[in-house]
mmCIF file of C-alpha atoms in Angstrom:
data_model
loop_
_atom_site.group_PDB
_atom_site.id
_atom_site.type_symbol
_atom_site.label_atom_id
_atom_site.label_comp_id
_atom_site.label_asym_id
_atom_site.label_seq_id
_atom_site.Cartn_x
_atom_site.Cartn_y
_atom_site.Cartn_z
ATOM 1 C CA MET A 1 142.351 95.546 133.190
ATOM 2 C CA TYR A 2 140.475 92.708 131.510
ATOM 3 C CA SER A 3 139.178 93.017 128.019
ATOM 4 C CA SER A 4 135.618 94.152 127.525
ATOM 5 C CA GLU A 5 134.774 90.739 125.865
ATOM 6 C CA LEU A 6 135.555 88.962 129.101
ATOM 7 C CA ILE A 7 133.740 91.439 131.237
ATOM 8 C CA LYS A 8 130.658 91.505 128.946
ATOM 9 C CA GLY A 9 129.982 87.741 129.509
ATOM 10 C CA THR A 10 130.209 88.060 133.308
ATOM 11 C CA LEU A 11 128.644 91.481 133.818
ATOM 12 C CA LYS A 12 125.193 90.159 134.665
ATOM 13 C CA THR A 13 126.641 87.769 137.288
ATOM 14 C CA ILE A 14 128.679 90.508 138.761
ATOM 15 C CA VAL A 15 125.678 92.804 139.124
ATOM 16 C CA LEU A 16 123.493 90.141 140.573
ATOM 17 C CA LYS A 17 126.137 89.068 143.116
ATOM 18 C CA LEU A 18 126.785 92.683 144.201
ATOM 19 C CA LEU A 19 123.084 93.344 144.641
ATOM 20 C CA ALA A 20 122.727 90.055 146.612
ATOM 21 C CA GLU A 21 125.237 91.396 149.072
ATOM 22 C CA HIS A 22 124.275 95.037 149.168
ATOM 23 C CA LYS A 23 120.563 94.905 148.990
ATOM 24 C CA LYS A 24 120.261 98.083 146.858
ATOM 25 C CA MET A 25 122.647 100.017 144.773
ATOM 26 C CA TYR A 26 122.693 102.670 142.096
ATOM 27 C CA GLY A 27 124.645 102.556 138.801
ATOM 28 C CA TYR A 28 127.632 104.669 139.796
ATOM 29 C CA GLU A 29 127.897 102.778 143.040
ATOM 30 C CA ILE A 30 128.096 99.461 141.251
ATOM 31 C CA THR A 31 130.890 100.659 138.942
ATOM 32 C CA GLN A 32 132.885 102.058 141.764
ATOM 33 C CA MET A 33 132.463 99.063 143.901
ATOM 34 C CA VAL A 34 133.628 96.672 141.196
ATOM 35 C CA LYS A 35 136.540 98.972 140.479
ATOM 36 C CA GLU A 36 137.610 99.105 144.117
ATOM 37 C CA MET A 37 137.064 95.340 144.811
ATOM 38 C CA THR A 38 139.110 94.381 141.809
ATOM 39 C CA LYS A 39 141.707 97.072 142.160
ATOM 40 C CA ASP A 40 140.909 98.444 138.907
ATOM 41 C CA LYS A 41 141.228 95.157 137.142
ATOM 42 C CA ILE A 42 137.599 95.217 136.171
ATOM 43 C CA GLN A 43 136.101 98.497 135.143
ATOM 44 C CA ILE A 44 132.386 98.325 134.128
ATOM 45 C CA THR A 45 131.623 100.871 131.507
ATOM 46 C CA GLU A 46 128.454 102.817 131.645
ATOM 47 C CA GLY A 47 127.720 101.715 128.132
ATOM 48 C CA ALA A 48 127.523 98.144 129.229
ATOM 49 C CA LEU A 49 126.082 98.571 132.744
ATOM 50 C CA TYR A 50 122.855 100.482 132.020
ATOM 51 C CA PRO A 51 121.685 98.353 129.225
ATOM 52 C CA THR A 52 122.145 95.359 131.420
ATOM 53 C CA LEU A 53 120.387 96.908 134.370
ATOM 54 C CA HIS A 54 117.408 98.017 132.154
ATOM 55 C CA ALA A 55 117.127 94.482 130.664
ATOM 56 C CA LEU A 56 117.295 92.794 134.064
ATOM 57 C CA GLU A 57 114.570 95.277 135.302
ATOM 58 C CA ALA A 58 112.413 94.516 132.258
ATOM 59 C CA GLU A 59 112.740 90.748 132.871
ATOM 60 C CA GLY A 60 111.561 91.257 136.491
ATOM 61 C CA ILE A 61 114.893 90.177 138.015
ATOM 62 C CA LEU A 62 115.532 93.634 139.477
ATOM 63 C CA ILE A 63 113.217 95.905 141.099
ATOM 64 C CA THR A 64 113.862 99.686 141.424
ATOM 65 C CA GLU A 65 113.131 102.538 143.711
ATOM 66 C CA THR A 66 114.013 106.126 143.200
ATOM 67 C CA GLU A 67 115.406 108.866 145.414
ATOM 68 C CA PHE A 68 115.563 112.529 144.756
ATOM 69 C CA ILE A 69 119.043 114.057 145.189
ATOM 70 C CA GLY A 70 118.279 117.724 144.884
ATOM 71 C CA LYS A 71 116.986 118.120 141.328
ATOM 72 C CA ARG A 72 118.153 114.799 139.980
ATOM 73 C CA VAL A 73 116.762 111.274 140.563
ATOM 74 C CA ARG A 74 118.791 108.364 141.714
ATOM 75 C CA LYS A 75 117.554 105.002 140.753
ATOM 76 C CA TYR A 76 118.405 102.181 143.157
ATOM 77 C CA TYR A 77 118.294 98.645 142.030
ATOM 78 C CA SER A 78 117.701 95.456 144.101
ATOM 79 C CA LEU A 79 116.976 91.867 143.552
ATOM 80 C CA SER A 80 113.303 90.608 143.233
ATOM 81 C CA PRO A 81 112.566 87.227 144.690
ATOM 82 C CA GLU A 82 112.989 85.783 141.223
ATOM 83 C CA GLY A 83 116.314 87.617 140.958
ATOM 84 C CA LYS A 84 117.539 86.100 144.215
ATOM 85 C CA LYS A 85 116.842 82.656 142.862
ATOM 86 C CA LEU A 86 118.502 83.498 139.568
ATOM 87 C CA THR A 87 121.537 84.904 141.339
ATOM 88 C CA LYS A 88 122.109 81.498 143.048
ATOM 89 C CA GLU A 89 121.787 79.750 139.721
ATOM 90 C CA LYS A 90 124.117 82.121 137.916
ATOM 91 C CA LEU A 91 126.737 81.929 140.629
ATOM 92 C CA SER A 92 126.548 78.058 140.656
ATOM 93 C CA GLU A 93 126.712 78.026 136.895
ATOM 94 C CA PHE A 94 129.584 80.467 136.846
ATOM 95 C CA ALA A 95 131.589 78.567 139.456
ATOM 96 C CA ASP A 96 131.187 75.373 137.482
ATOM 97 C CA PHE A 97 132.165 77.288 134.284
ATOM 98 C CA MET A 98 135.302 78.543 136.082
ATOM 99 C CA ASN A 99 136.209 75.043 137.077
ATOM 100 C CA THR A 100 135.765 73.884 133.617
ATOM 101 C CA MET A 101 137.759 76.666 132.146
ATOM 102 C CA LYS A 102 140.513 76.101 134.691
ATOM 103 C CA PHE A 103 140.583 72.397 133.844
ATOM 104 C CA LEU A 104 140.422 73.114 130.125
ATOM 105 C CA LEU A 105 143.090 75.820 130.052
ATOM 106 C CA ASP A 106 145.391 73.976 132.385
ATOM 107 C CA ILE A 107 145.098 70.704 130.575
ATOM 108 C CA LYS A 108 145.354 71.940 127.046
ATOM 109 C CA PRO A 109 148.953 73.111 126.979
ATOM 110 C CA LYS A 110 150.037 69.910 128.615
ATOM 111 C CA GLN A 111 148.315 67.828 125.885
ATOM 112 C CA ALA A 112 149.945 69.824 123.199
ATOM 113 C CA MET B 1 133.072 118.235 147.751
ATOM 114 C CA TYR B 2 131.858 119.725 144.503
ATOM 115 C CA ARG B 3 128.107 120.129 144.238
ATOM 116 C CA VAL B 4 126.599 120.125 140.775
ATOM 117 C CA SER B 5 124.166 122.965 140.610
ATOM 118 C CA ASP B 6 120.557 122.852 139.440
ATOM 119 C CA GLU B 7 121.559 124.748 136.313
ATOM 120 C CA GLN B 8 124.339 122.334 135.601
ATOM 121 C CA ILE B 9 121.913 119.385 136.175
ATOM 122 C CA GLU B 10 119.515 121.032 133.568
ATOM 123 C CA PHE B 11 122.479 121.537 131.245
ATOM 124 C CA ILE B 12 123.628 117.891 131.509
ATOM 125 C CA LEU B 13 120.107 116.477 131.149
ATOM 126 C CA ASP B 14 119.632 118.735 128.085
ATOM 127 C CA ASP B 15 122.812 117.560 126.595
ATOM 128 C CA ILE B 16 121.974 113.921 127.184
ATOM 129 C CA LYS B 17 118.712 114.381 125.372
ATOM 130 C CA LYS B 18 120.461 116.302 122.542
ATOM 131 C CA ARG B 19 122.878 113.383 122.134
ATOM 132 C CA GLY B 20 119.995 111.140 121.296
ATOM 133 C CA ILE B 21 118.971 109.462 124.568
ATOM 134 C CA GLU B 22 115.114 109.316 124.497
ATOM 135 C CA MET B 23 114.310 106.794 127.218
ATOM 136 C CA GLU B 24 113.570 108.808 130.358
ATOM 137 C CA ASP B 25 114.827 106.038 132.669
ATOM 138 C CA LEU B 26 118.161 106.018 130.906
ATOM 139 C CA GLN B 27 118.391 109.873 130.878
ATOM 140 C CA LEU B 28 117.979 109.924 134.690
ATOM 141 C CA ASN B 29 120.457 107.163 135.278
ATOM 142 C CA LEU B 30 123.012 108.758 133.027
ATOM 143 C CA LEU B 31 122.448 112.151 134.612
ATOM 144 C CA ASP B 32 123.000 110.793 138.157
ATOM 145 C CA HIS B 33 126.001 108.915 137.046
ATOM 146 C CA ILE B 34 127.655 111.858 135.407
ATOM 147 C CA CYS B 35 126.796 114.009 138.432
ATOM 148 C CA CYS B 36 128.354 111.438 140.759
ATOM 149 C CA ILE B 37 131.595 111.459 138.759
ATOM 150 C CA LEU B 38 131.692 115.232 138.538
ATOM 151 C CA GLU B 39 130.993 115.634 142.258
ATOM 152 C CA ARG B 40 133.742 113.116 143.077
ATOM 153 C CA GLU B 41 136.303 114.371 140.715
ATOM 154 C CA LEU B 42 135.711 118.014 140.241
ATOM 155 C CA LYS B 43 137.243 120.749 142.372
ATOM 156 C CA GLU B 44 135.603 124.157 142.840
ATOM 157 C CA THR B 45 138.352 125.785 140.876
ATOM 158 C CA ASP B 46 138.057 123.306 137.971
ATOM 159 C CA ASP B 47 136.319 124.248 134.704
ATOM 160 C CA PHE B 48 132.988 122.505 134.757
ATOM 161 C CA ASN B 49 132.485 122.406 130.907
ATOM 162 C CA ALA B 50 135.940 120.981 130.224
ATOM 163 C CA LYS B 51 135.408 118.318 132.866
ATOM 164 C CA TYR B 52 131.952 117.518 131.727
ATOM 165 C CA ASN B 53 133.010 117.167 128.077
ATOM 166 C CA LYS B 54 135.808 114.854 129.165
ATOM 167 C CA THR B 55 133.502 112.870 131.424
ATOM 168 C CA ILE B 56 130.725 112.347 128.845
ATOM 169 C CA LYS B 57 133.140 111.076 126.359
ATOM 170 C CA GLN B 58 134.048 108.054 128.538
ATOM 171 C CA PHE B 59 130.368 106.788 128.199
ATOM 172 C CA PHE B 60 130.669 105.960 124.644
ATOM 173 C CA LYS B 61 132.807 104.991 121.653
ATOM 174 C CA SER B 62 131.326 107.236 118.913
ATOM 175 C CA GLU B 63 127.979 108.493 120.139
ATOM 176 C CA LEU B 64 126.093 108.547 123.454
ATOM 177 C CA TRP B 65 122.902 107.052 121.840
ATOM 178 C CA GLU B 66 124.874 103.792 121.431
ATOM 179 C CA ILE B 67 123.925 103.069 125.077
ATOM 180 C CA GLU B 68 120.200 103.453 124.247
ATOM 181 C CA GLU B 69 120.679 101.293 121.125
ATOM 182 C CA GLU B 70 122.266 98.565 123.246
ATOM 183 C CA THR B 71 119.531 98.953 125.894
ATOM 184 C CA VAL B 72 116.721 98.613 123.300
ATOM 185 C CA GLY B 73 118.653 95.650 121.768
ATOM 186 C CA LEU B 74 118.765 93.853 125.153
ATOM 187 C CA LEU B 75 115.125 94.715 126.093
ATOM 188 C CA TYR B 76 113.834 93.229 122.922
ATOM 189 C CA PHE B 77 116.442 90.537 122.508
ATOM 190 C CA LYS B 78 114.065 87.791 123.823
ATOM 191 C CA ASN B 79 111.117 89.163 121.804
ATOM 192 C CA TYR B 80 113.238 89.420 118.711
ATOM 193 C CA TYR B 81 114.075 85.723 118.840
ATOM 194 C CA LYS B 82 110.508 84.820 119.619
ATOM 195 C CA MET B 83 109.345 86.877 116.687
ATOM 196 C CA LYS B 84 112.055 85.371 114.500
ATOM 197 C CA ARG B 85 111.006 81.990 115.408
ATOM 198 C CA PHE B 86 107.360 82.737 114.792
ATOM 199 C CA LEU B 87 108.157 84.181 111.469
ATOM 200 C CA TYR B 88 110.212 81.179 110.629
ATOM 201 C CA ILE B 89 107.361 78.898 111.522
ATOM 202 C CA LEU B 90 105.026 81.081 109.468
ATOM 203 C CA LEU B 91 107.339 80.838 106.515
ATOM 204 C CA VAL B 92 107.564 77.059 106.740
ATOM 205 C CA LEU B 93 103.759 76.768 106.926
ATOM 206 C CA SER B 94 103.320 79.088 104.125
ATOM 207 C CA LEU B 95 105.901 77.299 101.954
ATOM 208 C CA SER B 96 104.270 73.970 102.859
ATOM 209 C CA TYR B 97 100.808 75.283 101.974
ATOM 210 C CA ASN B 98 102.170 76.669 98.624
ATOM 211 C CA ALA B 99 103.847 73.369 97.946
ATOM 212 C CA ILE B 100 100.517 71.484 98.543
ATOM 213 C CA VAL B 101 98.666 73.905 96.349
ATOM 214 C CA LEU B 102 101.276 73.614 93.602
ATOM 215 C CA ALA B 103 101.325 69.815 93.876
ATOM 216 C CA ARG B 104 97.492 69.742 93.560
ATOM 217 C CA LEU B 105 97.552 72.199 90.589
ATOM 218 C CA GLY B 106 100.312 70.050 89.037
ATOM 219 C CA TYR B 107 98.293 66.948 89.552
ATOM 220 C CA GLU B 108 95.192 68.522 88.187
ATOM 221 C CA PHE B 109 97.124 69.749 85.165
ATOM 222 C CA TYR B 110 98.425 66.321 84.649
ATOM 223 C CA GLN B 111 95.067 64.801 84.791
ATOM 224 C CA THR B 112 93.672 67.369 82.455
ATOM 225 C CA LYS B 113 96.440 66.625 79.963
ATOM 226 C CA LYS B 114 95.813 62.857 80.478
ATOM 227 C CA TYR B 115 92.246 63.213 79.695
ATOM 228 C CA GLN B 116 92.875 65.580 76.875
ATOM 229 C CA ASN B 117 94.865 62.915 75.220
ATOM 230 C CA GLU B 118 91.992 60.547 75.755
ATOM 231 C CA TRP B 119 89.580 63.087 74.208
ATOM 232 C CA LYS B 120 91.880 63.290 71.171
ATOM 233 C CA ARG B 121 91.205 59.638 70.579
ATOM 234 C CA ILE B 122 87.497 59.976 70.815
ATOM 235 C CA GLU B 123 87.591 63.165 68.870
ATOM 236 C CA LYS B 124 88.168 61.249 65.740
ATOM 237 C CA VAL B 125 84.477 61.008 65.336
ATOM 238 C CA SER B 126 83.749 63.401 62.608
ATOM 239 C CA PHE B 127 80.994 65.932 62.457
ATOM 240 C CA GLU B 128 79.729 64.480 59.233
ATOM 241 C CA GLU B 129 78.776 61.312 60.936
ATOM 242 C CA GLY B 130 75.213 60.851 62.224
ATOM 243 C CA LEU B 131 74.346 59.634 65.731
ATOM 244 C CA GLU B 132 73.991 56.053 64.731
ATOM 245 C CA ASP B 133 77.456 56.102 63.108
ATOM 246 C CA PHE B 134 78.836 57.710 66.219
ATOM 247 C CA LYS B 135 77.132 55.036 68.394
ATOM 248 C CA LEU B 136 78.592 52.248 66.324
ATOM 249 C CA LYS B 137 82.002 53.653 66.102
ATOM 250 C CA MET B 138 82.194 54.242 69.761
ATOM 251 C CA LYS B 139 81.154 50.700 70.489
ATOM 252 C CA GLN B 140 83.552 49.248 67.981
ATOM 253 C CA GLN B 141 86.536 51.306 68.763
ATOM 254 C CA TYR B 142 86.163 52.032 72.441
ATOM 255 C CA PRO B 143 84.199 48.999 73.968
ATOM 256 C CA GLU B 144 86.104 49.481 77.262
ATOM 257 C CA ILE B 145 84.713 52.983 77.529
ATOM 258 C CA ILE B 146 81.254 52.349 76.242
ATOM 259 C CA SER B 147 80.676 49.520 78.609
ATOM 260 C CA LYS B 148 81.317 51.552 81.683
ATOM 261 C CA GLU B 149 78.886 53.714 83.468
ATOM 262 C CA TYR B 150 78.902 57.063 81.747
ATOM 263 C CA THR B 151 76.956 60.143 82.352
ATOM 264 C CA TYR B 152 76.244 62.893 79.959
ATOM 265 C CA ILE B 153 75.167 66.330 80.496
ATOM 266 C CA THR B 154 73.037 68.305 78.295
ATOM 267 C CA PHE B 155 71.445 71.710 78.643
ATOM 268 C CA ASN B 156 68.054 71.897 77.312
ATOM 269 C CA PHE B 157 66.239 75.179 76.946
ATOM 270 C CA ASP B 158 62.762 76.320 76.456
ATOM 271 C CA LEU B 159 60.650 78.994 77.732
ATOM 272 C CA TYR B 160 58.804 76.938 80.383
ATOM 273 C CA PRO B 161 61.289 74.984 82.381
ATOM 274 C CA TYR B 162 64.276 77.345 81.980
ATOM 275 C CA ILE B 163 66.765 74.633 82.267
ATOM 276 C CA ASN B 164 66.357 70.939 82.393
ATOM 277 C CA TYR B 165 69.319 68.863 82.892
ATOM 278 C CA GLY B 166 69.641 65.270 83.551
ATOM 279 C CA GLU B 167 72.062 62.418 83.721
ATOM 280 C CA MET B 168 71.944 58.995 82.350
ATOM 281 C CA ASN B 169 74.467 56.532 81.276
ATOM 282 C CA MET B 170 75.699 56.692 77.801
ATOM 283 C CA GLU B 171 74.040 53.536 76.731
ATOM 284 C CA ASP B 172 70.696 54.931 77.853
ATOM 285 C CA SER B 173 71.394 58.159 76.192
ATOM 286 C CA LEU B 174 72.028 56.473 72.973
ATOM 287 C CA ILE B 175 68.925 54.379 73.286
ATOM 288 C CA TYR B 176 66.878 57.446 74.112
ATOM 289 C CA ASN B 177 68.477 58.955 71.064
ATOM 290 C CA MET B 178 68.806 62.191 72.814
ATOM 291 C CA GLN B 179 65.280 63.227 72.661
ATOM 292 C CA ILE B 180 66.268 65.835 75.216
ATOM 293 C CA LYS B 181 63.053 67.502 75.926
ATOM 294 C CA THR B 182 61.100 64.497 77.081
ATOM 295 C CA GLU B 183 63.956 62.344 78.537
ATOM 296 C CA THR B 184 65.573 64.947 80.695
ATOM 297 C CA ILE B 185 62.349 65.829 82.435
ATOM 298 C CA SER B 186 61.818 62.341 83.341
ATOM 299 C CA LEU B 187 65.354 61.771 84.527
ATOM 300 C CA LYS B 188 66.831 62.449 87.960
ATOM 301 C CA ARG B 189 67.002 66.141 88.700
ATOM 302 C CA HIS B 190 69.558 68.006 90.854
ATOM 303 C CA ASP B 191 69.328 71.247 92.840
ATOM 304 C CA SER B 192 72.300 72.683 90.980
ATOM 305 C CA LEU B 193 74.775 72.008 88.301
ATOM 306 C CA ALA B 194 77.448 71.670 90.851
ATOM 307 C CA ALA B 195 75.664 68.665 92.338
ATOM 308 C CA ILE B 196 75.611 67.089 88.987
ATOM 309 C CA TYR B 197 79.310 67.768 88.461
ATOM 310 C CA ARG B 198 80.104 66.071 91.727
ATOM 311 C CA SER B 199 78.355 62.941 90.619
ATOM 312 C CA ILE B 200 79.648 62.830 87.171
ATOM 313 C CA ASN B 201 81.762 59.820 86.268
ATOM 314 C CA PHE B 202 82.153 60.626 82.623
ATOM 315 C CA VAL B 203 81.159 63.642 80.649
ATOM 316 C CA TYR B 204 81.292 63.814 76.978
ATOM 317 C CA ALA B 205 80.414 66.421 74.545
ATOM 318 C CA TYR B 206 77.422 65.373 72.513
ATOM 319 C CA ARG B 207 75.909 66.608 69.440
ATOM 320 C CA TYR B 208 72.919 66.054 67.383
ATOM 321 C CA SER B 209 73.108 65.407 63.829
ATOM 322 C CA ASP B 210 71.226 68.514 63.388
ATOM 323 C CA GLU B 211 72.879 70.165 60.330
ATOM 324 C CA SER B 212 72.513 73.637 61.566
ATOM 325 C CA VAL B 213 74.304 72.808 64.863
ATOM 326 C CA ASP B 214 77.011 70.908 63.065
ATOM 327 C CA LYS B 215 77.605 73.881 60.767
ATOM 328 C CA GLU B 216 77.702 76.132 63.843
ATOM 329 C CA ILE B 217 80.340 73.778 65.395
ATOM 330 C CA LEU B 218 82.369 73.583 62.322
ATOM 331 C CA LYS B 219 82.216 77.254 61.893
ATOM 332 C CA ASN B 220 83.656 77.705 65.387
ATOM 333 C CA GLU B 221 86.144 75.002 65.170
ATOM 334 C CA ALA B 222 88.722 77.024 67.019
ATOM 335 C CA LEU B 223 86.463 76.773 70.090
ATOM 336 C CA THR B 224 84.994 73.413 69.588
ATOM 337 C CA HIS B 225 88.483 72.034 69.186
ATOM 338 C CA ASN B 226 88.921 72.643 72.901
ATOM 339 C CA LEU B 227 86.184 70.227 73.893
ATOM 340 C CA ILE B 228 87.494 67.698 76.267
ATOM 341 C CA TYR B 229 86.165 64.344 77.234
ATOM 342 C CA VAL B 230 86.750 63.569 80.924
ATOM 343 C CA LYS B 231 86.803 60.159 82.264
ATOM 344 C CA ASP B 232 86.676 59.187 86.067
ATOM 345 C CA VAL B 233 86.959 62.789 87.062
ATOM 346 C CA PRO B 234 84.347 63.843 89.555
ATOM 347 C CA LYS B 235 83.817 67.167 88.047
ATOM 348 C CA LEU B 236 83.277 68.691 84.720
ATOM 349 C CA LEU B 237 86.390 69.966 83.158
ATOM 350 C CA VAL B 238 84.785 70.946 79.891
ATOM 351 C CA GLY B 239 81.391 70.163 78.890
ATOM 352 C CA TYR B 240 79.401 70.732 75.869
ATOM 353 C CA GLY B 241 75.744 70.759 75.477
ATOM 354 C CA ASN B 242 73.279 71.435 72.712
ATOM 355 C CA PHE B 243 69.820 70.536 71.724
ATOM 356 C CA LYS B 244 68.055 69.991 68.628
ATOM 357 C CA LYS B 245 65.870 72.530 67.162
ATOM 358 C CA ARG B 246 62.420 71.366 67.906
ATOM 359 C CA THR B 247 59.051 72.161 66.817
ATOM 360 C CA GLY B 248 57.089 74.235 69.176
ATOM 361 C CA ILE B 249 58.481 76.586 71.683
ATOM 362 C CA SER B 250 62.178 75.859 72.001
ATOM 363 C CA PHE B 251 65.324 77.389 70.774
ATOM 364 C CA PRO B 252 68.425 75.749 69.425
ATOM 365 C CA THR B 253 71.335 76.763 71.559
ATOM 366 C CA THR B 254 74.883 75.525 71.645
ATOM 367 C CA PHE B 255 77.179 76.042 74.488
ATOM 368 C CA LEU B 256 80.686 75.424 75.238
ATOM 369 C CA ILE B 257 81.553 75.444 78.860
ATOM 370 C CA ASN B 258 85.046 75.382 80.350
ATOM 371 C CA LYS B 259 85.958 73.902 83.727
ATOM 372 C CA SER B 260 85.122 76.934 85.706
ATOM 373 C CA GLY B 261 81.718 76.966 84.253
ATOM 374 C CA LYS B 262 82.386 79.963 81.884
ATOM 375 C CA ILE B 263 80.581 79.891 78.572
ATOM 376 C CA LEU B 264 83.271 79.902 75.860
ATOM 377 C CA TYR B 265 80.886 79.806 73.086
ATOM 378 C CA GLU B 266 77.160 80.000 72.544
ATOM 379 C CA SER B 267 75.138 80.075 69.424
ATOM 380 C CA SER B 268 73.594 83.393 68.741
ATOM 381 C CA VAL B 269 70.069 82.274 68.274
ATOM 382 C CA SER B 270 69.162 81.702 71.945
ATOM 383 C CA MET B 271 67.094 84.152 73.888
ATOM 384 C CA SER B 272 69.156 86.501 76.035
ATOM 385 C CA PHE B 273 67.280 86.049 79.233
ATOM 386 C CA ILE B 274 67.811 82.290 79.098
ATOM 387 C CA ASP B 275 71.445 82.774 78.556
ATOM 388 C CA LYS B 276 71.564 84.941 81.630
ATOM 389 C CA LYS B 277 69.808 82.253 83.667
ATOM 390 C CA LEU B 278 72.345 79.730 82.527
ATOM 391 C CA ILE B 279 75.252 82.105 83.304
ATOM 392 C CA ASN B 280 73.876 82.593 86.777
ATOM 393 C CA ILE B 281 73.633 78.798 87.433
ATOM 394 C CA LEU B 282 77.087 78.267 85.926
ATOM 395 C CA ASN B 283 78.454 80.881 88.270
ATOM 396 C CA GLU B 284 77.507 78.684 91.158
ATOM 397 C CA ILE B 285 80.265 76.177 90.180
ATOM 398 C CA LYS B 286 83.027 78.691 89.813
#
């Protein structure tokens, strides 16, 4: 399992990517999907996920719809048009960042 | 599959609230999330409370409200920085303004000091000397000053025109020998004292050789000592006006006025309503 510092910086991108692929998801579903996809290597904590979801919603990147499950309410998140655009940018940026990191971390030990 | 009952939902929601989560959206999200975990992991035979307590603890490090704190932090993160930048700009503007004001005050203080020094030179004219002596001394000792265009101010009071004030250059004033009553009326008039102050090139305190006034001045040396001659300053820093006791209906009055127009000293023989009129006019220039 990766450290929370690493996950924190990538959480927004992970959420956006998942929502781009699955149209609408709720909080628990997101955590479970990440957990399964990464074979437990990345476990998103609730304490990190919900603040991020709320912030993205407030920024207009995510839109929400609610569904009643018996007496409780389930909140589904999906990408707004602006969110879709941002997701592409974020993924592109992250891919570039990964290449840079790969280059940087591969090269550095050789230089030393 | 375990099904969380309505009572248990109420219990969880209540507990979430008790643990300090106030945002309704967040309460509902957490409620659903906890229910999902419980329904997935709980068996019918398991103890609900024990499982719930274990589950809720995985949501936080110390307290559940940390999630709300983090949420609020993220929600207002952008605004926080906008506000911080705004406050920073405000601070810079405020400091700049203060610096300008201080610089101006400093400059004015410097100018005042400068002219105070100049006054000290001129001040050497003693009260015992008459007007002619004063004229001569000024011309001999300060030809560069006397040759320039100077303006004097004097306040003249009598019952009819409450206040007459005029301006003339120093040479003229000396020639007119300060026959205030007649000269001031024939001289240029202004709507207010402030208007005069704006046009003043040089202001000097002037006195008549009237003995009673001289005595009055000497008696109040602590105040008259503060008289300042001001050169090339477009406003009156300190002015002094008096007039000679005349025959007929007029009253000898001596005033000492500071830069804000406040009367520092006046002789006691003037009529009170005239003083009030003067004070009102002087208030205009504050």
